[in-house]
PDB file of C-alpha atoms in Angstrom:
ATOM      1  CA  GLY D 105     -12.167  -6.007   1.459  1.00 95.00           C
ATOM      2  CA  THR D 106     -12.675  -3.697  -1.503  1.00 96.00           C
ATOM      3  CA  LEU D 107     -13.809  -0.093  -1.292  1.00 96.00           C
ATOM      4  CA  GLU D 108     -15.494   0.820  -4.580  1.00 97.00           C
ATOM      5  CA  ILE D 109     -16.199   4.467  -5.360  1.00 96.00           C
ATOM      6  CA  TYR D 110     -18.399   5.371  -8.300  1.00 96.00           C
ATOM      7  CA  GLY D 111     -20.304   8.332  -9.661  1.00 97.00           C
ATOM      8  CA  ASN D 112     -19.563  11.436 -11.676  1.00 97.00           C
ATOM      9  CA  GLY D 113     -17.607  14.550 -10.826  1.00 97.00           C
ATOM     10  CA  GLU D 114     -15.606  15.602  -7.807  1.00 96.00           C
ATOM     11  CA  ILE D 115     -15.509  13.902  -4.422  1.00 97.00           C
ATOM     12  CA  ASN D 116     -16.001  16.365  -1.560  1.00 95.00           C
ATOM     13  CA  ASP D 117     -13.244  17.429   0.818  1.00 97.00           C
ATOM     14  CA  PHE D 118     -13.087  16.005   4.339  1.00 97.00           C
ATOM     15  CA  THR D 119     -11.263  16.978   7.526  1.00 95.00           C
ATOM     16  CA  ALA D 120     -10.796  13.258   8.280  1.00 94.00           C
ATOM     17  CA  SER D 121     -11.379  10.174   6.159  1.00 94.00           C
ATOM     18  CA  PRO D 122     -15.044   9.142   6.054  1.00 95.00           C
ATOM     19  CA  PHE D 123     -13.785   5.540   6.021  1.00 94.00           C
ATOM     20  CA  GLY D 124     -12.058   5.805   9.400  1.00 89.00           C
ATOM     21  CA  ASN D 125     -14.122   3.001  10.936  1.00 93.00           C
ATOM     22  CA  TYR D 126     -12.906   0.612   8.221  1.00 93.00           C
ATOM     23  CA  THR D 127      -9.182   1.423   8.085  1.00 87.00           C
ATOM     24  CA  ASN D 128      -8.117  -2.134   8.962  1.00 88.00           C
ATOM     25  CA  GLU D 129     -10.604  -3.788   6.613  1.00 94.00           C
ATOM     26  CA  ILE D 130      -9.919  -2.042   3.289  1.00 94.00           C
ATOM     27  CA  SER D 131      -7.216  -3.756   1.216  1.00 93.00           C
ATOM     28  CA  THR D 132      -8.218  -2.562  -2.267  1.00 94.00           C
ATOM     29  CA  ILE D 133      -9.571   0.796  -3.429  1.00 94.00           C
ATOM     30  CA  LEU D 134     -11.316   0.899  -6.807  1.00 95.00           C
ATOM     31  CA  ILE D 135     -12.321   4.298  -8.150  1.00 96.00           C
ATOM     32  CA  GLU D 136     -14.601   4.027 -11.165  1.00 95.00           C
ATOM     33  CA  GLU D 137     -14.387   6.065 -14.378  1.00 95.00           C
ATOM     34  CA  GLY D 138     -16.357   9.310 -14.027  1.00 96.00           C
ATOM     35  CA  ILE D 139     -14.780  10.525 -10.784  1.00 96.00           C
ATOM     36  CA  THR D 140     -12.734  13.637 -11.616  1.00 95.00           C
ATOM     37  CA  ARG D 141     -11.259  14.637  -8.242  1.00 94.00           C
ATOM     38  CA  ILE D 142     -10.261  12.844  -5.045  1.00 95.00           C
ATOM     39  CA  GLY D 143     -11.186  15.058  -2.083  1.00 95.00           C
ATOM     40  CA  ASN D 144      -8.929  16.185   0.754  1.00 96.00           C
ATOM     41  CA  ASN D 145      -8.202  13.458   3.339  1.00 96.00           C
ATOM     42  CA  LEU D 146     -10.394  10.903   1.545  1.00 96.00           C
ATOM     43  CA  PHE D 147      -8.100   7.931   2.198  1.00 94.00           C
ATOM     44  CA  ASN D 148      -5.995   9.427   5.001  1.00 93.00           C
ATOM     45  CA  GLY D 149      -5.090   6.735   7.529  1.00 92.00           C
ATOM     46  CA  ILE D 150      -6.291   3.658   5.641  1.00 91.00           C
ATOM     47  CA  THR D 151      -3.310   1.499   6.551  1.00 89.00           C
ATOM     48  CA  LYS D 152      -4.021  -1.947   5.053  1.00 90.00           C
ATOM     49  CA  VAL D 153      -4.334  -0.954   1.375  1.00 90.00           C
ATOM     50  CA  LYS D 154      -2.363  -3.132  -1.019  1.00 90.00           C
ATOM     51  CA  GLU D 155      -3.791  -1.873  -4.337  1.00 91.00           C
ATOM     52  CA  MET D 156      -5.510   1.260  -5.575  1.00 92.00           C
ATOM     53  CA  TYR D 157      -7.074   1.645  -9.006  1.00 93.00           C
ATOM     54  CA  ILE D 158      -7.461   5.214 -10.293  1.00 93.00           C
ATOM     55  CA  PRO D 159      -9.223   5.907 -13.620  1.00 93.00           C
ATOM     56  CA  LYS D 160      -7.908   8.350 -16.187  1.00 91.00           C
ATOM     57  CA  SER D 161     -10.921  10.590 -15.472  1.00 94.00           C
ATOM     58  CA  VAL D 162      -9.284  11.679 -12.175  1.00 93.00           C
ATOM     59  CA  VAL D 163      -7.464  14.931 -12.943  1.00 90.00           C
ATOM     60  CA  LYS D 164      -7.059  16.358  -9.422  1.00 91.00           C
ATOM     61  CA  ILE D 165      -6.099  14.911  -6.049  1.00 92.00           C
ATOM     62  CA  GLY D 166      -6.837  16.878  -2.882  1.00 93.00           C
ATOM     63  CA  ASP D 167      -4.487  17.628  -0.015  1.00 94.00           C
ATOM     64  CA  HIS D 168      -3.557  14.815   2.377  1.00 94.00           C
ATOM     65  CA  SER D 169      -5.631  12.283   0.400  1.00 91.00           C
ATOM     66  CA  PHE D 170      -2.974   9.600   0.827  1.00 89.00           C
ATOM     67  CA  ASP D 171      -1.372  10.602   4.135  1.00 91.00           C
ATOM     68  CA  ASN D 172      -0.791   8.016   6.871  1.00 89.00           C
ATOM     69  CA  MET D 173      -1.319   5.060   4.552  1.00 85.00           C
ATOM     70  CA  ASN D 174       0.765   1.926   4.070  1.00 75.00           C
ATOM     71  CA  ASN D 175       4.033   3.054   2.492  1.00 70.00           C
ATOM     72  CA  GLU D 176       4.066   0.169   0.040  1.00 78.00           C
ATOM     73  CA  PHE D 177       1.022  -0.382  -2.137  1.00 78.00           C
ATOM     74  CA  ASN D 178       0.417  -0.598  -5.864  1.00 78.00           C
ATOM     75  CA  VAL D 179      -1.312   2.250  -7.669  1.00 81.00           C
ATOM     76  CA  ILE D 180      -2.762   1.243 -11.016  1.00 78.00           C
ATOM     77  CA  ILE D 181      -3.871   4.104 -13.249  1.00 78.00           C
ATOM     78  CA  LEU D 182      -6.504   2.675 -15.546  1.00 73.00           C
ATOM     79  CA  GLY D 183      -6.272   3.682 -19.191  1.00 64.00           C
ATOM     80  CA  LEU D 184      -2.841   5.290 -18.831  1.00 53.00           C
ATOM     81  CA  GLU D 185      -1.048   5.004 -22.157  1.00 53.00           C
ATOM     82  CA  GLU D 186       2.196   6.752 -21.283  1.00 48.00           C
ATOM     83  CA  MET D 187       3.934   8.058 -18.189  1.00 45.00           C
TER      84      MET D 187
END
């Protein structure tokens, strides 16, 4: 399924992913425009992700946010004009 994260500002830090009970169910992560920071360990251990959409409003990514995830998934940065 799809995990959709929306709001404004920074996402808090975590010692473990708050989505731990859904690690085998989440295949797509969609972060909406307005989020400015992905907190520590937010997606740590979500192993079935195939796609992640990150808006251009995200300017910081916390420690270990993407640890222990599937090694092969697409990251789409929305609104990116040049890389």
